[in-house]
Amino acid sequence: MLEVSDLQVNYGAAPAIWDVSLKVEPGELVCVVGPNGAGKSTLINVIAGLHRARGGRLAFNGQEITQLAPHRFCGAGIAIVPEGRRLFTGMTVLENLEIGSYLPAAKAHRSQTLEHVLTLFPALQQKLHDPAGSLSGGQQQMVAIGRAMMSRPQLLLLDEPSLGLAPLVVQHMFTAIRGINEGGTSVLLVEQNVAMAMQIARRAYVLEEGRIVAEGLAGELMDRPEIQRAYLGLE
Ligand code: ATP
């Protein structure tokens, strides 16, 4: 479904991503884990069309999208939940969700998709007419994921959905992400919370200093001593 080949991304003259190749098969939940500053946000932003690659190739459903205009990525079936959520905090929860379905194809199914989002996140039902900024961090993350789901994406990109959330809320969020994937949406998740991400992902990539240093089935990677030492605090 998604194929990233030999991706190279720079900020000015400074390289942030070197020769990164990865793929997401239809229906898969894949995670990219790595430390702070490894390039995870850069990578996912390029896949969402928010930042241009300097080299390499992006293909989605067999079509080259490397040069696609940024505003076309959503219509192509890719939606991102950006780091820090980026909600319109002065607008209501419902308005934020509706913005996700602004394209005609999604708008035609708006009420049905909204119902689905509220099944995923029942806590939002009572908050639909509240300003998004008045919600807790966990609820705001639900709105951000819900807004992306309102575009009815084939591939959902999530940038650190656990950031700043309490452990119990993180658990709830990851259960919802798994539910989204089981509903048929492919998911690419970037996370610093390696233990949680590996629990729900089928396959994983480890990104360090802009390079993929390990990849494989999540369960297999978790068994590797070097991954346990570096990311799980185990000796
Ligand atoms: P974090 O978990 O902190 O978000 P990350 O793995 O997502 O880290 P990126 O944010 O993608 O990493 O950053 C990768 C590298 O690119 C870092 O060295 C960072 O300082 C640099 N970088 C990120 N954004 C910019 C920018 N707008 N301009 C210049 N350098 C940047």
PDB file of C-alpha atoms and ligand atoms in Angstrom:
ATOM      1  CA  MET A   1       0.000   0.000   0.000  1.00  0.00           C
ATOM      2  CA  LEU A   2       2.713   2.475   1.051  1.00  0.00           C
ATOM      3  CA  GLU A   3       6.209   2.073  -0.262  1.00  0.00           C
ATOM      4  CA  VAL A   4       8.988   4.444   0.747  1.00  0.00           C
ATOM      5  CA  SER A   5      12.251   3.905  -1.106  1.00  0.00           C
ATOM      6  CA  ASP A   6      15.679   5.429  -0.434  1.00  0.00           C
ATOM      7  CA  LEU A   7      14.176   8.519   1.141  1.00  0.00           C
ATOM      8  CA  GLN A   8      16.467  11.432   1.813  1.00  0.00           C
ATOM      9  CA  VAL A   9      15.280  14.534   3.657  1.00  0.00           C
ATOM     10  CA  ASN A  10      17.196  17.665   4.516  1.00  0.00           C
ATOM     11  CA  TYR A  11      16.565  20.799   6.538  1.00  0.00           C
ATOM     12  CA  GLY A  12      18.538  23.292   4.483  1.00  0.00           C
ATOM     13  CA  ALA A  13      21.959  21.713   4.114  1.00  0.00           C
ATOM     14  CA  ALA A  14      21.480  19.470   7.151  1.00  0.00           C
ATOM     15  CA  PRO A  15      20.385  15.913   6.400  1.00  0.00           C
ATOM     16  CA  ALA A  16      17.700  14.519   8.723  1.00  0.00           C
ATOM     17  CA  ILE A  17      16.828  11.239   6.938  1.00  0.00           C
ATOM     18  CA  TRP A  18      19.237   9.041   4.955  1.00  0.00           C
ATOM     19  CA  ASP A  19      18.226   6.278   2.570  1.00  0.00           C
ATOM     20  CA  VAL A  20      15.154   5.215   4.484  1.00  0.00           C
ATOM     21  CA  SER A  21      13.036   2.479   2.912  1.00  0.00           C
ATOM     22  CA  LEU A  22       9.908   1.072   4.492  1.00  0.00           C
ATOM     23  CA  LYS A  23       6.527  -0.263   3.559  1.00  0.00           C
ATOM     24  CA  VAL A  24       3.049  -0.706   4.951  1.00  0.00           C
ATOM     25  CA  GLU A  25       0.992  -3.541   3.488  1.00  0.00           C
ATOM     26  CA  PRO A  26      -2.800  -3.201   3.213  1.00  0.00           C
ATOM     27  CA  GLY A  27      -4.373  -3.642   6.643  1.00  0.00           C
ATOM     28  CA  GLU A  28      -1.067  -3.573   8.509  1.00  0.00           C
ATOM     29  CA  LEU A  29      -0.219  -1.690  11.690  1.00  0.00           C
ATOM     30  CA  VAL A  30       3.442  -0.715  11.488  1.00  0.00           C
ATOM     31  CA  CYS A  31       5.448   1.372  13.935  1.00  0.00           C
ATOM     32  CA  VAL A  32       8.628   3.391  13.651  1.00  0.00           C
ATOM     33  CA  VAL A  33      10.342   3.793  16.993  1.00  0.00           C
ATOM     34  CA  GLY A  34      13.467   5.642  17.966  1.00  0.00           C
ATOM     35  CA  PRO A  35      14.879   8.227  20.338  1.00  0.00           C
ATOM     36  CA  ASN A  36      14.249  11.948  20.429  1.00  0.00           C
ATOM     37  CA  GLY A  37      15.528  13.674  17.302  1.00  0.00           C
ATOM     38  CA  ALA A  38      15.943  10.443  15.304  1.00  0.00           C
ATOM     39  CA  GLY A  39      13.820  11.865  12.475  1.00  0.00           C
ATOM     40  CA  LYS A  40      10.488  10.176  13.169  1.00  0.00           C
ATOM     41  CA  SER A  41       8.385  13.333  12.769  1.00  0.00           C
ATOM     42  CA  THR A  42      10.320  14.306   9.660  1.00  0.00           C
ATOM     43  CA  LEU A  43       9.664  10.907   8.116  1.00  0.00           C
ATOM     44  CA  ILE A  44       5.944  10.860   8.852  1.00  0.00           C
ATOM     45  CA  ASN A  45       5.520  14.475   7.721  1.00  0.00           C
ATOM     46  CA  VAL A  46       7.070  13.625   4.355  1.00  0.00           C
ATOM     47  CA  ILE A  47       4.698  10.659   3.990  1.00  0.00           C
ATOM     48  CA  ALA A  48       1.792  13.032   4.760  1.00  0.00           C
ATOM     49  CA  GLY A  49       2.987  15.509   2.124  1.00  0.00           C
ATOM     50  CA  LEU A  50       3.799  18.193   4.712  1.00  0.00           C
ATOM     51  CA  HIS A  51       7.506  18.255   3.934  1.00  0.00           C
ATOM     52  CA  ARG A  52       9.281  17.523   0.655  1.00  0.00           C
ATOM     53  CA  ALA A  53      11.866  14.798   0.278  1.00  0.00           C
ATOM     54  CA  ARG A  54      15.201  15.687  -1.253  1.00  0.00           C
ATOM     55  CA  GLY A  55      15.572  12.273  -2.821  1.00  0.00           C
ATOM     56  CA  GLY A  56      13.932   8.882  -3.024  1.00  0.00           C
ATOM     57  CA  ARG A  57      10.428   7.814  -3.844  1.00  0.00           C
ATOM     58  CA  LEU A  58       7.006   7.550  -2.208  1.00  0.00           C
ATOM     59  CA  ALA A  59       4.379   5.283  -3.734  1.00  0.00           C
ATOM     60  CA  PHE A  60       0.836   4.747  -2.506  1.00  0.00           C
ATOM     61  CA  ASN A  61      -1.413   2.048  -3.951  1.00  0.00           C
ATOM     62  CA  GLY A  62       1.088   1.652  -6.780  1.00  0.00           C
ATOM     63  CA  GLN A  63       1.015   5.355  -7.726  1.00  0.00           C
ATOM     64  CA  GLU A  64       4.040   7.583  -7.365  1.00  0.00           C
ATOM     65  CA  ILE A  65       3.140  10.414  -4.955  1.00  0.00           C
ATOM     66  CA  THR A  66       6.604  11.896  -4.405  1.00  0.00           C
ATOM     67  CA  GLN A  67       5.711  15.081  -6.271  1.00  0.00           C
ATOM     68  CA  LEU A  68       2.019  15.205  -5.393  1.00  0.00           C
ATOM     69  CA  ALA A  69       0.866  18.631  -4.148  1.00  0.00           C
ATOM     70  CA  PRO A  70       0.547  18.640  -0.329  1.00  0.00           C
ATOM     71  CA  HIS A  71      -3.209  19.267  -0.385  1.00  0.00           C
ATOM     72  CA  ARG A  72      -3.767  16.172  -2.548  1.00  0.00           C
ATOM     73  CA  PHE A  73      -2.466  13.657   0.017  1.00  0.00           C
ATOM     74  CA  CYS A  74      -5.707  13.666   2.015  1.00  0.00           C
ATOM     75  CA  GLY A  75      -7.793  13.021  -1.089  1.00  0.00           C
ATOM     76  CA  ALA A  76      -5.415  10.206  -2.020  1.00  0.00           C
ATOM     77  CA  GLY A  77      -6.339   8.442   1.233  1.00  0.00           C
ATOM     78  CA  ILE A  78      -3.573   9.461   3.664  1.00  0.00           C
ATOM     79  CA  ALA A  79      -4.396  11.314   6.903  1.00  0.00           C
ATOM     80  CA  ILE A  80      -2.039  12.435   9.653  1.00  0.00           C
ATOM     81  CA  VAL A  81      -2.531  13.032  13.355  1.00  0.00           C
ATOM     82  CA  PRO A  82       0.331  15.476  13.884  1.00  0.00           C
ATOM     83  CA  GLU A  83       2.549  15.706  16.943  1.00  0.00           C
ATOM     84  CA  GLY A  84       0.954  18.068  19.447  1.00  0.00           C
ATOM     85  CA  ARG A  85      -2.524  17.460  17.929  1.00  0.00           C
ATOM     86  CA  ARG A  86      -2.871  20.912  16.309  1.00  0.00           C
ATOM     87  CA  LEU A  87      -6.561  21.287  17.134  1.00  0.00           C
ATOM     88  CA  PHE A  88      -8.499  24.483  16.560  1.00  0.00           C
ATOM     89  CA  THR A  89      -8.839  25.010  20.300  1.00  0.00           C
ATOM     90  CA  GLY A  90     -11.401  27.843  20.100  1.00  0.00           C
ATOM     91  CA  MET A  91     -13.731  25.816  17.902  1.00  0.00           C
ATOM     92  CA  THR A  92     -16.026  23.097  19.191  1.00  0.00           C
ATOM     93  CA  VAL A  93     -15.155  19.415  19.129  1.00  0.00           C
ATOM     94  CA  LEU A  94     -17.802  18.855  16.450  1.00  0.00           C
ATOM     95  CA  GLU A  95     -16.385  21.642  14.271  1.00  0.00           C
ATOM     96  CA  ASN A  96     -12.902  20.154  14.600  1.00  0.00           C
ATOM     97  CA  LEU A  97     -14.213  16.754  13.571  1.00  0.00           C
ATOM     98  CA  GLU A  98     -16.174  18.169  10.648  1.00  0.00           C
ATOM     99  CA  ILE A  99     -13.072  19.890   9.283  1.00  0.00           C
ATOM    100  CA  GLY A 100     -11.637  16.402   8.770  1.00  0.00           C
ATOM    101  CA  SER A 101     -14.395  15.622   6.276  1.00  0.00           C
ATOM    102  CA  TYR A 102     -14.199  18.740   4.112  1.00  0.00           C
ATOM    103  CA  LEU A 103     -13.478  16.880   0.869  1.00  0.00           C
ATOM    104  CA  PRO A 104     -16.648  15.926  -1.073  1.00  0.00           C
ATOM    105  CA  ALA A 105     -16.055  12.150  -0.933  1.00  0.00           C
ATOM    106  CA  ALA A 106     -15.781  12.249   2.879  1.00  0.00           C
ATOM    107  CA  LYS A 107     -18.510  14.873   3.315  1.00  0.00           C
ATOM    108  CA  ALA A 108     -21.010  12.579   1.622  1.00  0.00           C
ATOM    109  CA  HIS A 109     -20.567  10.085   4.502  1.00  0.00           C
ATOM    110  CA  ARG A 110     -20.108  12.652   7.284  1.00  0.00           C
ATOM    111  CA  SER A 111     -22.816  11.545   9.724  1.00  0.00           C
ATOM    112  CA  GLN A 112     -21.986   7.865   9.307  1.00  0.00           C
ATOM    113  CA  THR A 113     -18.263   8.477   9.896  1.00  0.00           C
ATOM    114  CA  LEU A 114     -19.033  10.694  12.885  1.00  0.00           C
ATOM    115  CA  GLU A 115     -21.039   7.855  14.380  1.00  0.00           C
ATOM    116  CA  HIS A 116     -18.048   5.543  13.878  1.00  0.00           C
ATOM    117  CA  VAL A 117     -15.679   8.048  15.517  1.00  0.00           C
ATOM    118  CA  LEU A 118     -18.023   8.352  18.497  1.00  0.00           C
ATOM    119  CA  THR A 119     -18.080   4.564  18.789  1.00  0.00           C
ATOM    120  CA  LEU A 120     -14.282   4.616  18.937  1.00  0.00           C
ATOM    121  CA  PHE A 121     -14.262   7.485  21.444  1.00  0.00           C
ATOM    122  CA  PRO A 122     -17.588   7.509  23.345  1.00  0.00           C
ATOM    123  CA  ALA A 123     -16.220  10.132  25.776  1.00  0.00           C
ATOM    124  CA  LEU A 124     -16.491  12.732  22.979  1.00  0.00           C
ATOM    125  CA  GLN A 125     -20.270  12.345  22.701  1.00  0.00           C
ATOM    126  CA  GLN A 126     -20.888  14.613  25.717  1.00  0.00           C
ATOM    127  CA  LYS A 127     -18.257  17.107  24.574  1.00  0.00           C
ATOM    128  CA  LEU A 128     -19.309  17.752  20.978  1.00  0.00           C
ATOM    129  CA  HIS A 129     -20.372  21.346  21.624  1.00  0.00           C
ATOM    130  CA  ASP A 130     -17.537  22.250  24.008  1.00  0.00           C
ATOM    131  CA  PRO A 131     -14.477  24.191  22.797  1.00  0.00           C
ATOM    132  CA  ALA A 132     -11.772  21.649  21.932  1.00  0.00           C
ATOM    133  CA  GLY A 133      -9.310  23.599  24.089  1.00  0.00           C
ATOM    134  CA  SER A 134     -11.384  22.908  27.217  1.00  0.00           C
ATOM    135  CA  LEU A 135     -10.867  19.127  26.967  1.00  0.00           C
ATOM    136  CA  SER A 136      -8.237  17.064  28.796  1.00  0.00           C
ATOM    137  CA  GLY A 137      -5.062  16.088  26.921  1.00  0.00           C
ATOM    138  CA  GLY A 138      -6.358  12.571  26.321  1.00  0.00           C
ATOM    139  CA  GLN A 139      -9.689  13.813  25.004  1.00  0.00           C
ATOM    140  CA  GLN A 140      -7.908  16.296  22.728  1.00  0.00           C
ATOM    141  CA  GLN A 141      -5.858  13.426  21.323  1.00  0.00           C
ATOM    142  CA  MET A 142      -9.138  11.568  20.661  1.00  0.00           C
ATOM    143  CA  VAL A 143     -10.416  14.608  18.746  1.00  0.00           C
ATOM    144  CA  ALA A 144      -7.188  14.758  16.719  1.00  0.00           C
ATOM    145  CA  ILE A 145      -7.462  11.074  15.803  1.00  0.00           C
ATOM    146  CA  GLY A 146     -11.195  11.467  15.174  1.00  0.00           C
ATOM    147  CA  ARG A 147     -10.586  14.436  12.863  1.00  0.00           C
ATOM    148  CA  ALA A 148      -8.153  12.371  10.801  1.00  0.00           C
ATOM    149  CA  MET A 149     -10.621   9.460  10.698  1.00  0.00           C
ATOM    150  CA  MET A 150     -13.349  11.807   9.422  1.00  0.00           C
ATOM    151  CA  SER A 151     -11.507  11.911   6.079  1.00  0.00           C
ATOM    152  CA  ARG A 152     -12.031   8.122   5.825  1.00  0.00           C
ATOM    153  CA  PRO A 153      -8.335   7.434   5.190  1.00  0.00           C
ATOM    154  CA  GLN A 154      -6.905   4.177   3.890  1.00  0.00           C
ATOM    155  CA  LEU A 155      -3.674   4.952   5.734  1.00  0.00           C
ATOM    156  CA  LEU A 156      -3.634   6.716   9.097  1.00  0.00           C
ATOM    157  CA  LEU A 157      -0.336   8.294  10.187  1.00  0.00           C
ATOM    158  CA  LEU A 158       0.096   8.952  13.904  1.00  0.00           C
ATOM    159  CA  ASP A 159       2.928  11.059  15.325  1.00  0.00           C
ATOM    160  CA  GLU A 160       3.547  10.236  18.988  1.00  0.00           C
ATOM    161  CA  PRO A 161      -0.070   9.867  20.116  1.00  0.00           C
ATOM    162  CA  SER A 162       1.102   9.001  23.653  1.00  0.00           C
ATOM    163  CA  LEU A 163       3.014  12.251  24.166  1.00  0.00           C
ATOM    164  CA  GLY A 164       2.197  13.913  27.504  1.00  0.00           C
ATOM    165  CA  LEU A 165      -0.556  11.474  28.434  1.00  0.00           C
ATOM    166  CA  ALA A 166      -0.926   9.480  31.660  1.00  0.00           C
ATOM    167  CA  PRO A 167      -0.225   5.716  31.369  1.00  0.00           C
ATOM    168  CA  LEU A 168      -3.870   4.707  31.700  1.00  0.00           C
ATOM    169  CA  VAL A 169      -4.905   7.183  29.011  1.00  0.00           C
ATOM    170  CA  VAL A 170      -2.107   5.900  26.762  1.00  0.00           C
ATOM    171  CA  GLN A 171      -3.408   2.365  27.202  1.00  0.00           C
ATOM    172  CA  HIS A 172      -6.883   3.527  26.172  1.00  0.00           C
ATOM    173  CA  MET A 173      -5.475   5.405  23.161  1.00  0.00           C
ATOM    174  CA  PHE A 174      -3.549   2.384  21.934  1.00  0.00           C
ATOM    175  CA  THR A 175      -6.604   0.164  22.298  1.00  0.00           C
ATOM    176  CA  ALA A 176      -8.514   2.638  20.104  1.00  0.00           C
ATOM    177  CA  ILE A 177      -5.680   2.679  17.535  1.00  0.00           C
ATOM    178  CA  ARG A 178      -5.759  -1.100  17.395  1.00  0.00           C
ATOM    179  CA  GLY A 179      -9.549  -0.893  16.942  1.00  0.00           C
ATOM    180  CA  ILE A 180      -9.112   1.522  14.024  1.00  0.00           C
ATOM    181  CA  ASN A 181      -6.678  -0.899  12.405  1.00  0.00           C
ATOM    182  CA  GLU A 182      -8.969  -3.878  12.979  1.00  0.00           C
ATOM    183  CA  GLY A 183     -11.691  -1.857  11.261  1.00  0.00           C
ATOM    184  CA  GLY A 184      -9.597  -2.023   8.072  1.00  0.00           C
ATOM    185  CA  THR A 185      -7.515   1.183   8.163  1.00  0.00           C
ATOM    186  CA  SER A 186      -3.773   0.678   7.712  1.00  0.00           C
ATOM    187  CA  VAL A 187      -1.738   2.476  10.358  1.00  0.00           C
ATOM    188  CA  LEU A 188       1.789   3.858  10.495  1.00  0.00           C
ATOM    189  CA  LEU A 189       2.642   4.957  14.006  1.00  0.00           C
ATOM    190  CA  VAL A 190       5.780   6.766  15.156  1.00  0.00           C
ATOM    191  CA  GLU A 191       6.462   6.550  18.858  1.00  0.00           C
ATOM    192  CA  GLN A 192       9.018   7.006  21.593  1.00  0.00           C
ATOM    193  CA  ASN A 193       6.903   4.754  23.811  1.00  0.00           C
ATOM    194  CA  VAL A 194       8.503   1.644  22.361  1.00  0.00           C
ATOM    195  CA  ALA A 195       6.934  -0.909  24.707  1.00  0.00           C
ATOM    196  CA  MET A 196       3.386   0.247  23.938  1.00  0.00           C
ATOM    197  CA  ALA A 197       3.914   0.694  20.200  1.00  0.00           C
ATOM    198  CA  MET A 198       5.474  -2.759  19.846  1.00  0.00           C
ATOM    199  CA  GLN A 199       2.506  -4.317  21.641  1.00  0.00           C
ATOM    200  CA  ILE A 200       0.026  -3.252  19.003  1.00  0.00           C
ATOM    201  CA  ALA A 201       2.216  -3.238  15.880  1.00  0.00           C
ATOM    202  CA  ARG A 202       2.689  -6.211  13.580  1.00  0.00           C
ATOM    203  CA  ARG A 203       5.996  -4.961  12.199  1.00  0.00           C
ATOM    204  CA  ALA A 204       8.397  -2.290  13.368  1.00  0.00           C
ATOM    205  CA  TYR A 205      11.333  -0.215  12.198  1.00  0.00           C
ATOM    206  CA  VAL A 206      13.931   1.319  14.496  1.00  0.00           C
ATOM    207  CA  LEU A 207      15.124   4.743  13.361  1.00  0.00           C
ATOM    208  CA  GLU A 208      18.304   6.216  14.819  1.00  0.00           C
ATOM    209  CA  GLU A 209      19.990   9.390  13.603  1.00  0.00           C
ATOM    210  CA  GLY A 210      17.968   9.377  10.409  1.00  0.00           C
ATOM    211  CA  ARG A 211      18.686   5.758   9.459  1.00  0.00           C
ATOM    212  CA  ILE A 212      16.776   2.502   9.834  1.00  0.00           C
ATOM    213  CA  VAL A 213      18.992   0.363  12.064  1.00  0.00           C
ATOM    214  CA  ALA A 214      16.630  -2.589  12.636  1.00  0.00           C
ATOM    215  CA  GLU A 215      13.368  -3.901  11.285  1.00  0.00           C
ATOM    216  CA  GLY A 216      11.181  -6.963  11.629  1.00  0.00           C
ATOM    217  CA  LEU A 217       8.127  -8.405  13.281  1.00  0.00           C
ATOM    218  CA  ALA A 218       7.468  -6.409  16.451  1.00  0.00           C
ATOM    219  CA  GLY A 219       7.523  -9.528  18.642  1.00  0.00           C
ATOM    220  CA  GLU A 220      10.890 -10.613  17.224  1.00  0.00           C
ATOM    221  CA  LEU A 221      12.447  -7.164  17.632  1.00  0.00           C
ATOM    222  CA  MET A 222      11.328  -7.051  21.264  1.00  0.00           C
ATOM    223  CA  ASP A 223      13.268 -10.260  21.904  1.00  0.00           C
ATOM    224  CA  ARG A 224      16.546  -8.814  20.637  1.00  0.00           C
ATOM    225  CA  PRO A 225      18.898  -7.970  23.551  1.00  0.00           C
ATOM    226  CA  GLU A 226      20.148  -4.735  21.911  1.00  0.00           C
ATOM    227  CA  ILE A 227      16.554  -3.466  21.541  1.00  0.00           C
ATOM    228  CA  GLN A 228      15.742  -4.459  25.111  1.00  0.00           C
ATOM    229  CA  ARG A 229      18.837  -2.630  26.373  1.00  0.00           C
ATOM    230  CA  ALA A 230      18.328   0.519  24.300  1.00  0.00           C
ATOM    231  CA  TYR A 231      14.556   0.927  24.496  1.00  0.00           C
ATOM    232  CA  LEU A 232      13.057  -1.160  27.251  1.00  0.00           C
ATOM    233  CA  GLY A 233      15.486  -0.473  30.067  1.00  0.00           C
ATOM    234  CA  LEU A 234      16.312  -4.170  30.369  1.00  0.00           C
ATOM    235  CA  GLU A 235      19.824  -5.521  30.884  1.00  0.00           C
TER     236      GLU A 235
HETATM  237  P1  ATP B   1      10.995  14.097  18.436  1.00  0.00           P
HETATM  238  O1  ATP B   1      10.576  12.855  19.084  1.00  0.00           O
HETATM  239  O2  ATP B   1      11.748  15.038  19.329  1.00  0.00           O
HETATM  240  O3  ATP B   1       9.909  14.782  17.644  1.00  0.00           O
HETATM  241  P2  ATP B   1      11.917  12.985  15.989  1.00  0.00           P
HETATM  242  O4  ATP B   1      12.489  11.621  16.001  1.00  0.00           O
HETATM  243  O5  ATP B   1      10.524  13.159  15.566  1.00  0.00           O
HETATM  244  O6  ATP B   1      12.109  13.630  17.401  1.00  0.00           O
HETATM  245  P3  ATP B   1      12.542  15.053  14.123  1.00  0.00           P
HETATM  246  O7  ATP B   1      11.674  16.044  14.828  1.00  0.00           O
HETATM  247  O8  ATP B   1      12.078  14.503  12.846  1.00  0.00           O
HETATM  248  O9  ATP B   1      12.886  13.854  15.102  1.00  0.00           O
HETATM  249  O10 ATP B   1      13.982  15.708  13.934  1.00  0.00           O
HETATM  250  C1  ATP B   1      15.040  15.061  13.224  1.00  0.00           C
HETATM  251  C2  ATP B   1      16.231  16.010  13.123  1.00  0.00           C
HETATM  252  O11 ATP B   1      15.902  17.110  12.280  1.00  0.00           O
HETATM  253  C3  ATP B   1      16.670  16.608  14.457  1.00  0.00           C
HETATM  254  O12 ATP B   1      18.076  16.705  14.451  1.00  0.00           O
HETATM  255  C4  ATP B   1      16.029  17.963  14.465  1.00  0.00           C
HETATM  256  O13 ATP B   1      16.789  18.862  15.234  1.00  0.00           O
HETATM  257  C5  ATP B   1      16.054  18.340  12.988  1.00  0.00           C
HETATM  258  N1  ATP B   1      14.910  19.205  12.633  1.00  0.00           N
HETATM  259  C6  ATP B   1      13.596  18.910  12.817  1.00  0.00           C
HETATM  260  N2  ATP B   1      12.805  19.909  12.341  1.00  0.00           N
HETATM  261  C7  ATP B   1      13.652  20.856  11.851  1.00  0.00           C
HETATM  262  C8  ATP B   1      13.465  22.110  11.216  1.00  0.00           C
HETATM  263  N3  ATP B   1      12.254  22.608  10.991  1.00  0.00           N
HETATM  264  N4  ATP B   1      14.574  22.791  10.852  1.00  0.00           N
HETATM  265  C9  ATP B   1      15.814  22.289  11.064  1.00  0.00           C
HETATM  266  N5  ATP B   1      16.062  21.115  11.639  1.00  0.00           N
HETATM  267  C10 ATP B   1      14.997  20.386  12.034  1.00  0.00           C
END
